[in-house]
Amino acid sequence: MAEIKVKSAKEPLIHITKRDDMSFSKSALVHLIGIVVAVILSALLIVAVTGQNPLELFKAMYEGVIGTSAANIGINKKYTESIHIAAILLCISLAVTPAFKMKFWNIGAEGQVLMGCLTSAFCMLEFGGRMDNTALLILTVLLSILVGAVWAVIPAICKAYWNTNETLFTLMMNYVAMTLVSYFIMVKDRSGRSDLGILNERTGYGYLPELFGRSYIFNILIVVGMVVFMFIYLKYSKQGYEISVVGESENTARYIGINVKKVIIRTVAISGAICGLVGFMIVAGDKHSLKPDIVGGQGFTAIMVSWMSKFNPIVMIPVSMLIVFLSVGSKFATSAFKVDNSIGDILTAIVIFSIIACEFFTRYKINFRKAKKEG
């Protein structure tokens, strides 16, 4: 009788398995290696494409963010401006984090911030000079927060009751918000301009007061308070616990008595409210103007900051600073060396990709097929 040979399936050459929790020291080492690799690749790219000394370009990036007056770094304008840019990005990241932790993919932060900007501009134009400036600021911030929350709640209600796709819904509402801003500008200024210029430039109605000669210091202080609030809210509050449970499993949440619909609507409303607050800070505390692209894409960048920080508000601080360092610094350096701006974008992408790769290696392990010993 002929012997029948059964072919066994070959084990794949490479397979990926999930790691156990990696210690902090090993995780830090992996990220350090990733940053070193990113710096080396960036240096090689600079030499190959521009022929410039990489160290000089890195120095220019540093000066573009920090400035040159290191002795007066506490009051250095460029330094504080960079911190402010990072603070705005950080606050938007804080806004999207509760929804993301609940696995509600809120891609509409850009539009929610923009609606806060629109509300602030409206209050400054309509009520400026009709009431005390302190009362005007209180009214403006409250209405901006309310409008941001309402704008976010619309897709949240549809998700909670009819299970609509929140990613597409919130993304679509960004463009609706931009259209509303464009229409508001057209109504207020029929000259055809794309922005309203400086609002209440002569009177300063609706402006946050200056501290240390800077109009945006109040913004930074507000964001510091928001970091503390969000850290406590997510980690130690009952509502933070409910967000985590709903994010893990809606069925489990229902089983233990959590009202999932209520949690979804409440959490996304909080995200929108913080975005509305950011809109107030941009208009009343910094730009004092309004245009459709005033947020500058930070609503989308904030998604990356939140994910890279693993939804930890404290970790978001250095991540936001890194993103701003790369973005602002690369623009300054490419301008100073008169090279194409795309080089700066590529350098930023290399560093961010390296950090994301580090996240992969801290969570997963690559296993290679072992050679079988023949008996």
Coordinates of C-alpha atoms in Angstrom, one line a residue:
M1 CA 0.0 0.0 0.0
A2 CA 1.5 3.3 -1.0
E3 CA 2.3 5.7 1.8
I4 CA 0.3 8.9 1.7
K5 CA 2.4 12.0 2.6
V6 CA 0.5 14.9 4.2
K7 CA 2.2 18.3 3.6
S8 CA 2.1 20.4 6.7
A9 CA 1.5 24.1 6.4
K10 CA 4.8 26.1 6.6
E11 CA 5.2 28.4 9.5
P12 CA 5.4 32.0 8.2
L13 CA 8.8 33.6 8.1
I14 CA 7.7 36.6 10.2
H15 CA 4.8 36.9 12.6
I16 CA 3.8 39.7 15.0
T17 CA 2.7 39.1 18.6
K18 CA 1.6 41.5 21.2
R19 CA 4.1 42.3 24.0
D20 CA 3.5 42.2 27.7
D21 CA 3.6 45.6 29.3
M22 CA 7.1 47.1 28.6
S23 CA 8.9 48.7 31.5
F24 CA 9.3 52.5 31.4
S25 CA 13.1 52.3 31.1
K26 CA 12.9 50.0 28.1
S27 CA 10.2 52.1 26.5
A28 CA 12.3 55.2 27.0
L29 CA 15.3 53.5 25.4
V30 CA 13.3 52.4 22.4
H31 CA 12.0 56.0 21.9
L32 CA 15.6 57.4 22.4
I33 CA 16.9 55.0 19.6
G34 CA 14.0 56.1 17.4
I35 CA 14.8 59.8 17.8
V36 CA 18.5 59.2 17.2
V37 CA 17.7 57.3 14.0
A38 CA 15.3 60.1 12.9
V39 CA 18.1 62.7 13.5
I40 CA 20.6 60.7 11.4
L41 CA 18.1 60.2 8.6
S42 CA 17.3 63.9 8.6
A43 CA 20.9 64.8 8.5
L44 CA 21.6 62.5 5.6
L45 CA 18.6 64.0 3.7
I46 CA 19.8 67.5 4.3
V47 CA 23.3 66.8 3.0
A48 CA 21.9 64.8 0.0
V49 CA 19.3 67.4 -1.1
T50 CA 20.6 70.8 0.0
G51 CA 24.3 70.2 0.5
Q52 CA 24.0 72.3 3.8
N53 CA 25.6 71.4 7.1
P54 CA 22.9 69.6 9.1
L55 CA 24.1 71.1 12.4
E56 CA 23.6 74.6 11.0
L57 CA 20.1 73.8 9.9
F58 CA 19.2 72.2 13.3
K59 CA 20.6 75.3 15.0
A60 CA 18.3 77.5 12.8
M61 CA 15.3 75.3 13.8
Y62 CA 16.2 75.9 17.4
E63 CA 16.5 79.7 16.9
G64 CA 13.2 79.7 15.0
V65 CA 11.4 78.3 18.0
I66 CA 13.3 79.6 21.0
G67 CA 15.0 82.7 19.7
T68 CA 18.6 83.9 20.2
S69 CA 18.3 85.9 23.4
A70 CA 18.8 82.9 25.7
A71 CA 19.7 85.2 28.6
N72 CA 16.2 86.7 28.5
I73 CA 14.4 83.5 27.6
G74 CA 11.7 84.1 30.2
I75 CA 10.5 87.2 28.2
N76 CA 11.7 86.2 24.8
K77 CA 8.9 86.9 22.3
K78 CA 9.7 84.0 20.0
Y79 CA 9.9 81.6 22.9
T80 CA 6.6 82.6 24.4
E81 CA 4.9 82.6 20.9
S82 CA 6.1 79.0 20.5
I83 CA 4.7 78.0 23.9
H84 CA 1.4 79.7 22.9
I85 CA 1.1 77.8 19.6
A86 CA 1.8 74.5 21.5
A87 CA -0.7 75.5 24.2
I88 CA -3.5 75.9 21.6
L89 CA -2.6 72.6 20.0
L90 CA -2.5 71.0 23.4
C91 CA -5.9 72.3 24.3
I92 CA -7.5 70.9 21.1
S93 CA -5.8 67.6 21.8
L94 CA -7.3 67.6 25.3
A95 CA -10.7 68.3 23.7
V96 CA -10.7 65.3 21.4
T97 CA -9.2 62.9 24.0
P98 CA -12.4 62.0 26.0
A99 CA -14.3 61.2 22.8
F100 CA -11.4 59.2 21.4
K101 CA -11.0 57.3 24.6
M102 CA -14.7 56.4 24.3
K103 CA -14.0 55.3 20.7
F104 CA -16.1 58.1 19.3
W105 CA -14.0 59.2 16.4
N106 CA -14.5 63.0 16.6
I107 CA -12.7 64.3 13.4
G108 CA -14.7 67.6 13.7
A109 CA -12.5 69.5 16.2
E110 CA -11.5 71.9 13.4
G111 CA -15.1 72.9 12.8
Q112 CA -16.0 73.0 16.5
V113 CA -13.1 75.4 17.2
L114 CA -14.1 77.4 14.1
M115 CA -17.6 77.8 15.5
G116 CA -16.2 79.1 18.7
C117 CA -14.1 81.6 16.7
L118 CA -17.3 82.7 14.8
T119 CA -19.2 83.1 18.0
S120 CA -16.5 85.2 19.6
A121 CA -16.2 87.4 16.6
F122 CA -19.9 87.9 16.5
C123 CA -20.0 88.9 20.2
M124 CA -17.1 91.3 19.8
L125 CA -18.8 93.0 16.8
E126 CA -22.4 93.0 18.1
F127 CA -21.9 93.7 21.8
G128 CA -18.5 95.6 21.8
G129 CA -19.1 99.0 23.4
R130 CA -22.6 98.1 24.6
M131 CA -21.4 96.6 27.9
D132 CA -18.5 96.6 30.2
N133 CA -15.5 94.7 28.7
T134 CA -15.4 92.2 31.6
A135 CA -19.1 91.4 31.0
L136 CA -18.4 91.1 27.3
L137 CA -15.6 88.6 27.9
I138 CA -17.8 86.5 30.2
L139 CA -20.6 86.5 27.6
T140 CA -18.3 85.7 24.8
V141 CA -16.6 82.8 26.4
L142 CA -19.9 81.3 27.6
L143 CA -21.5 81.6 24.2
S144 CA -18.4 80.2 22.5
I145 CA -18.4 77.2 24.8
L146 CA -22.1 76.6 24.3
V147 CA -21.9 76.8 20.5
G148 CA -18.9 74.5 20.4
A149 CA -20.8 72.0 22.5
V150 CA -24.0 72.2 20.4
W151 CA -22.0 71.8 17.2
A152 CA -20.4 68.6 18.6
V153 CA -23.6 67.2 20.1
I154 CA -25.4 67.1 16.7
P155 CA -23.4 64.1 15.4
A156 CA -23.3 62.6 18.9
I157 CA -27.1 62.4 19.1
C158 CA -27.2 60.8 15.7
K159 CA -24.6 58.3 16.7
A160 CA -26.2 57.5 20.1
Y161 CA -29.8 57.0 18.7
W162 CA -29.3 56.0 15.0
N163 CA -25.7 54.6 15.0
T164 CA -24.6 57.0 12.2
N165 CA -20.9 57.1 11.2
E166 CA -19.5 59.8 13.4
T167 CA -16.2 60.0 11.4
L168 CA -18.0 61.1 8.2
F169 CA -20.5 63.2 10.1
T170 CA -18.0 65.2 12.1
L171 CA -15.7 65.6 9.1
M172 CA -18.6 66.9 7.0
M173 CA -19.5 69.5 9.7
N174 CA -16.0 71.0 9.4
Y175 CA -16.9 72.2 5.9
V176 CA -20.3 73.4 7.0
A177 CA -18.5 75.5 9.7
M178 CA -16.1 77.0 7.2
T179 CA -19.0 77.9 4.9
L180 CA -20.8 79.6 7.8
V181 CA -17.7 81.6 8.6
S182 CA -17.3 82.6 5.0
Y183 CA -20.9 83.7 4.8
F184 CA -20.6 85.7 8.0
I185 CA -17.5 87.5 6.6
M186 CA -19.4 88.2 3.4
V187 CA -22.3 89.7 5.3
K188 CA -20.1 91.9 7.6
D189 CA -17.7 93.0 4.9
R190 CA -19.0 93.3 1.3
S191 CA -15.6 94.2 -0.1
G192 CA -14.9 90.6 -1.0
R193 CA -12.1 90.1 1.5
S194 CA -11.5 86.6 2.9
D195 CA -11.2 87.9 6.5
L196 CA -12.6 90.7 8.7
G197 CA -9.2 92.3 9.5
I198 CA -8.5 93.2 13.1
L199 CA -11.8 93.4 15.1
N200 CA -12.3 96.4 17.3
E201 CA -8.7 97.5 16.7
R202 CA -9.1 101.0 18.1
T203 CA -11.2 100.1 21.2
G204 CA -10.0 96.7 22.1
Y205 CA -13.5 95.5 23.0
G206 CA -13.6 91.8 23.7
Y207 CA -9.8 91.4 24.0
L208 CA -8.3 89.4 26.8
P209 CA -6.1 91.7 28.9
E210 CA -2.3 91.6 28.4
L211 CA 0.1 90.0 30.9
F212 CA 3.8 90.7 30.8
G213 CA 3.2 92.6 27.6
R214 CA 1.7 89.6 25.8
S215 CA -1.9 89.3 24.8
Y216 CA -1.9 85.5 24.8
I217 CA -0.5 84.8 28.3
F218 CA -4.0 84.3 29.6
N219 CA -4.5 81.6 26.9
I220 CA -1.4 79.7 28.3
L221 CA -2.7 79.9 31.8
I222 CA -6.2 78.6 30.7
V223 CA -4.6 75.7 29.0
V224 CA -2.5 74.8 32.1
G225 CA -5.7 74.7 34.1
M226 CA -7.4 72.5 31.4
V227 CA -4.5 70.0 31.5
V228 CA -5.0 69.6 35.3
F229 CA -8.8 69.4 34.9
M230 CA -8.7 66.8 32.1
F231 CA -6.1 64.6 33.9
I232 CA -8.2 64.5 37.1
Y233 CA -11.5 64.1 35.1
L234 CA -10.3 61.1 33.1
K235 CA -8.4 59.4 35.8
Y236 CA -10.3 59.9 39.0
S237 CA -13.9 60.9 38.2
K238 CA -16.9 58.7 37.9
Q239 CA -17.6 60.1 34.4
G240 CA -14.0 59.3 33.4
Y241 CA -14.5 55.7 34.5
E242 CA -17.7 55.5 32.5
I243 CA -15.9 56.8 29.4
S244 CA -13.3 54.0 29.8
V245 CA -15.9 51.3 30.2
V246 CA -17.9 52.5 27.2
G247 CA -14.7 52.6 25.1
E248 CA -13.8 49.1 26.1
S249 CA -17.3 47.6 25.5
E250 CA -20.7 49.2 25.2
N251 CA -22.3 45.8 26.0
T252 CA -20.4 45.6 29.3
A253 CA -21.3 49.2 30.1
R254 CA -25.0 48.5 29.6
Y255 CA -24.7 45.3 31.7
I256 CA -23.3 47.2 34.7
G257 CA -26.0 49.8 34.4
I258 CA -24.3 52.7 32.5
N259 CA -26.5 54.7 30.2
V260 CA -24.4 54.5 27.0
K261 CA -26.4 57.1 25.1
K262 CA -26.1 59.6 27.9
V263 CA -22.3 59.0 28.2
I264 CA -21.8 59.4 24.4
I265 CA -23.7 62.7 24.3
R266 CA -22.2 64.1 27.5
T267 CA -18.6 63.2 26.5
V268 CA -18.8 64.6 23.0
A269 CA -20.5 67.8 24.4
I270 CA -17.5 68.3 26.7
S271 CA -15.1 67.8 23.7
G272 CA -17.1 70.4 21.7
A273 CA -17.2 72.8 24.7
I274 CA -13.4 72.8 25.1
C275 CA -13.1 73.3 21.3
G276 CA -15.4 76.3 21.7
L277 CA -13.2 77.6 24.5
V278 CA -10.2 77.3 22.1
G279 CA -12.1 79.3 19.5
F280 CA -12.6 82.1 22.1
M281 CA -8.8 82.0 23.0
I282 CA -7.8 82.3 19.3
V283 CA -10.0 85.3 18.6
A284 CA -10.2 87.1 21.9
G285 CA -6.7 86.2 23.2
D286 CA -4.6 86.1 20.1
K287 CA -5.7 86.8 16.5
H288 CA -8.5 89.3 17.1
S289 CA -9.7 88.4 13.6
L290 CA -11.8 85.9 11.8
K291 CA -11.2 83.9 8.6
P292 CA -12.2 80.4 7.4
D293 CA -8.7 78.9 7.9
I294 CA -7.9 80.6 11.2
V295 CA -7.5 77.3 13.0
G296 CA -4.8 76.3 10.6
G297 CA -5.4 72.6 10.6
Q298 CA -4.6 72.2 14.2
G299 CA -7.9 70.3 14.8
F300 CA -6.4 67.4 12.7
T301 CA -2.9 67.7 14.1
A302 CA -4.5 67.4 17.6
I303 CA -5.7 63.9 16.7
M304 CA -2.2 62.8 16.2
V305 CA -1.0 64.4 19.4
S306 CA -3.8 62.6 21.4
W307 CA -3.0 59.2 19.8
M308 CA 0.8 59.5 20.3
S309 CA 0.3 60.4 23.9
K310 CA -2.0 57.4 24.5
F311 CA -4.7 59.8 25.7
N312 CA -2.6 60.9 28.7
P313 CA -3.0 64.7 29.2
I314 CA 0.4 65.0 30.9
V315 CA 2.3 63.3 28.0
M316 CA 0.5 65.6 25.5
I317 CA 2.6 68.5 26.8
P318 CA 6.0 67.3 25.5
V319 CA 4.4 65.8 22.3
S320 CA 2.7 69.2 21.5
M321 CA 6.0 71.0 22.1
L322 CA 7.8 68.5 19.8
I323 CA 5.2 69.0 17.0
V324 CA 5.5 72.8 17.3
F325 CA 9.3 72.7 17.4
L326 CA 9.3 70.6 14.2
S327 CA 6.7 72.7 12.4
V328 CA 7.7 76.2 13.4
G329 CA 11.5 75.4 13.4
S330 CA 11.5 73.8 10.0
K331 CA 9.7 76.7 8.4
F332 CA 12.2 79.2 9.9
A333 CA 15.2 77.0 8.9
T334 CA 14.1 76.5 5.3
S335 CA 13.4 80.2 4.9
A336 CA 16.8 81.1 6.4
F337 CA 18.7 78.7 4.2
K338 CA 16.4 79.5 1.2
V339 CA 15.6 75.9 0.4
D340 CA 12.2 74.4 -0.6
N341 CA 9.6 74.4 2.2
S342 CA 8.9 70.7 1.5
I343 CA 12.2 69.8 3.0
G344 CA 11.0 71.0 6.4
D345 CA 7.8 69.0 6.0
I346 CA 9.8 65.9 5.1
L347 CA 12.0 66.3 8.2
T348 CA 8.9 66.6 10.3
A349 CA 7.4 63.5 8.8
I350 CA 10.6 61.5 9.4
V351 CA 10.6 62.4 13.1
I352 CA 6.9 61.7 13.6
F353 CA 7.1 58.4 11.7
S354 CA 10.0 57.3 13.9
I355 CA 8.0 58.1 17.0
I356 CA 5.0 56.1 15.6
A357 CA 7.3 53.2 14.8
C358 CA 8.6 53.3 18.4
E359 CA 5.0 53.0 19.6
F360 CA 4.6 49.9 17.4
F361 CA 7.8 48.3 18.8
T362 CA 6.8 49.0 22.4
R363 CA 3.4 47.3 21.9
Y364 CA 4.3 44.4 19.5
K365 CA 7.1 42.0 18.9
I366 CA 8.4 40.8 15.6
N367 CA 9.2 37.0 15.6
F368 CA 11.2 35.2 12.9
R369 CA 10.7 31.6 12.0
K370 CA 13.2 29.4 13.8
A371 CA 15.1 26.9 11.7
K372 CA 14.2 23.3 12.6
K373 CA 17.0 21.0 13.6
E374 CA 17.1 17.8 11.6
G375 CA 17.3 14.7 13.8

